[in-house]
Coordinates of C-alpha atoms in Angstrom, one line a residue:
A187 CA 100.0 63.0 106.5
N188 CA 97.8 60.1 105.2
G189 CA 94.7 61.3 107.0
N190 CA 95.2 64.8 105.5
L191 CA 95.2 63.4 102.0
R192 CA 92.4 60.9 102.4
L193 CA 89.5 63.4 102.4
P194 CA 90.6 65.3 99.3
L195 CA 91.3 62.1 97.3
I196 CA 88.0 60.6 98.1
L197 CA 86.2 63.8 97.2
A198 CA 88.2 64.1 94.0
E199 CA 87.3 60.5 93.1
A200 CA 83.6 61.2 93.8
G201 CA 83.9 64.4 91.7
L202 CA 85.4 62.5 88.8
S203 CA 82.9 59.6 89.0
T204 CA 79.8 61.8 89.1
P205 CA 79.9 63.0 85.4
F206 CA 80.6 59.4 84.3
F207 CA 77.5 58.1 86.2
I208 CA 75.3 61.0 85.0
S209 CA 76.3 60.3 81.4
Q210 CA 75.6 56.6 81.8
K211 CA 72.3 57.0 83.7
D212 CA 70.0 56.9 80.6
K213 CA 72.0 54.1 79.0
A214 CA 71.8 51.9 82.1
A215 CA 68.0 52.5 82.4
N216 CA 67.4 51.7 78.7
V217 CA 69.5 48.6 78.8
L218 CA 67.7 47.3 81.9
L219 CA 64.3 47.9 80.2
E220 CA 65.3 46.3 76.9
D221 CA 67.2 43.3 78.3
V222 CA 65.8 42.4 81.8
N223 CA 67.2 38.9 82.0
T224 CA 70.9 39.1 81.1
M225 CA 73.2 42.0 80.4
G226 CA 70.6 44.6 81.3
C227 CA 70.8 43.6 85.0
V228 CA 74.6 43.4 84.9
Y229 CA 75.0 46.8 83.3
F230 CA 72.5 48.4 85.7
G231 CA 74.3 46.8 88.6
I232 CA 77.6 48.1 87.5
W233 CA 76.0 51.6 87.3
I234 CA 74.0 51.5 90.6
V235 CA 76.5 49.8 92.9
P236 CA 79.2 52.6 92.7
C237 CA 76.5 55.3 93.0
V238 CA 75.5 53.9 96.4
T239 CA 79.0 52.9 97.4
I240 CA 80.4 56.4 96.8
L241 CA 77.7 57.9 99.0
L242 CA 78.3 55.3 101.7
R243 CA 82.1 55.9 101.6
I244 CA 81.7 59.7 101.9
A245 CA 79.2 59.3 104.8
C246 CA 81.7 56.9 106.5
L247 CA 84.5 59.4 106.0
F248 CA 82.6 62.2 107.6
I249 CA 81.3 59.9 110.4
S250 CA 84.9 58.9 111.1
L251 CA 85.6 62.6 112.0
L252 CA 83.1 62.4 115.0
Y253 CA 84.2 62.5 118.6
C254 CA 82.4 59.2 119.4
K255 CA 85.4 56.9 119.2
R256 CA 83.4 53.6 118.7
V257 CA 81.3 54.9 115.8
A258 CA 84.2 56.8 114.3
C259 CA 86.4 53.7 114.4
L260 CA 83.8 51.5 112.8
A261 CA 83.1 54.1 110.0
D262 CA 86.9 54.5 109.4
Q263 CA 87.3 50.7 109.0
L264 CA 84.6 50.6 106.3
V265 CA 86.3 53.2 104.0
A266 CA 89.0 50.8 102.7
P267 CA 86.6 47.9 101.8
L268 CA 84.3 50.3 100.1
S269 CA 87.2 51.6 98.0
L270 CA 88.1 48.1 97.0
L271 CA 84.5 47.5 96.0
L272 CA 84.6 50.6 93.8
C273 CA 87.9 49.5 92.3
L274 CA 86.4 46.1 91.4
N275 CA 83.4 47.8 90.0
N276 CA 85.5 50.2 87.9
F277 CA 87.6 47.5 86.4
T278 CA 84.4 45.4 85.6
G279 CA 83.0 48.5 84.0
A280 CA 86.1 48.9 81.9
L281 CA 85.7 45.3 80.7
L282 CA 82.1 45.9 79.8
H283 CA 82.9 49.2 78.0
G284 CA 85.8 47.5 76.2
H285 CA 83.4 44.9 74.9
N286 CA 81.2 47.7 73.5
R287 CA 84.3 49.4 72.0
E288 CA 83.9 52.5 74.1
I289 CA 87.6 53.2 74.6
H290 CA 87.1 56.6 76.3
L291 CA 85.0 55.0 79.0
V292 CA 87.5 52.2 79.4
L293 CA 90.2 54.7 80.1
W294 CA 88.0 56.6 82.5
C295 CA 87.1 53.4 84.4
V296 CA 90.7 52.3 84.6
A297 CA 91.8 55.7 85.9
L298 CA 89.1 55.6 88.6
G299 CA 90.1 52.0 89.5
V300 CA 93.7 53.0 89.9
L301 CA 92.7 56.0 92.0
N302 CA 90.6 53.8 94.3
I303 CA 93.6 51.4 94.7
M304 CA 95.7 54.4 95.7
I305 CA 93.1 55.5 98.2
E306 CA 92.8 52.0 99.7
R307 CA 96.6 51.7 100.0
M308 CA 96.8 55.1 101.7
I309 CA 94.1 54.1 104.2
R310 CA 95.7 50.8 105.0
Q311 CA 99.2 52.2 105.5
P312 CA 99.9 52.9 109.2
P313 CA 100.5 56.6 110.0
P314 CA 104.2 57.6 110.4
L315 CA 105.6 58.0 113.9
L316 CA 106.4 61.4 114.9
P317 CA 110.0 62.0 116.3
F318 CA 108.7 62.7 119.8
D319 CA 106.8 59.4 119.8
V320 CA 109.9 57.3 119.5
P321 CA 111.7 56.9 122.8
R322 CA 115.5 57.5 122.6
E323 CA 117.8 54.8 123.8
D324 CA 119.1 56.8 126.7
E325 CA 115.5 57.2 128.0
I326 CA 114.7 53.5 127.9
K327 CA 115.3 51.9 131.3
L328 CA 114.4 48.3 132.1
E329 CA 113.8 47.3 135.6
L330 CA 114.6 43.8 136.6
T331 CA 113.2 42.5 139.9

C-alpha cells in the first residue's frame, strides 16, 4: 500500500512546488544580483536546492522501478533523505518568508514541509505483511537433532 501511494504523493508535491519556484525565480535572481555577499546567496540557495532535489527525487523514484535490483535499491534508498532535505529547505524558506512578512508563502512552505515529512515517514515505514506471508502456528515445525 505504501509503495502505491509514494509515486502520487511525490508527484503531487512536485506539482505543488513548481508554481512556488516559478513565482520566486525572478526574486531569487534579483536578490542574488543585488546582495551577493549575504542574504542574496542564502535566498538563491533556498530557491535552487529544492529545484535540483525535486528533480533528483523524481529520477530516483523512476529508477527504483527498474528491474536491475542493485541500481533500483540504491535509488530507492535515496528518496527518503532527499525528502528530508526538501523538508528542511521548506521550513528554512518559511522562516525567511516570515522575516519578510510574506505570510502566504510561509503557509505554502510549511504545507510543503509537512507533506515531505509524510512522504519520508511513508517511505521509511516497512510494508505490511500479507496474510499468506505469515506462517500459521500449526505449520511451524522445529526439528531438534
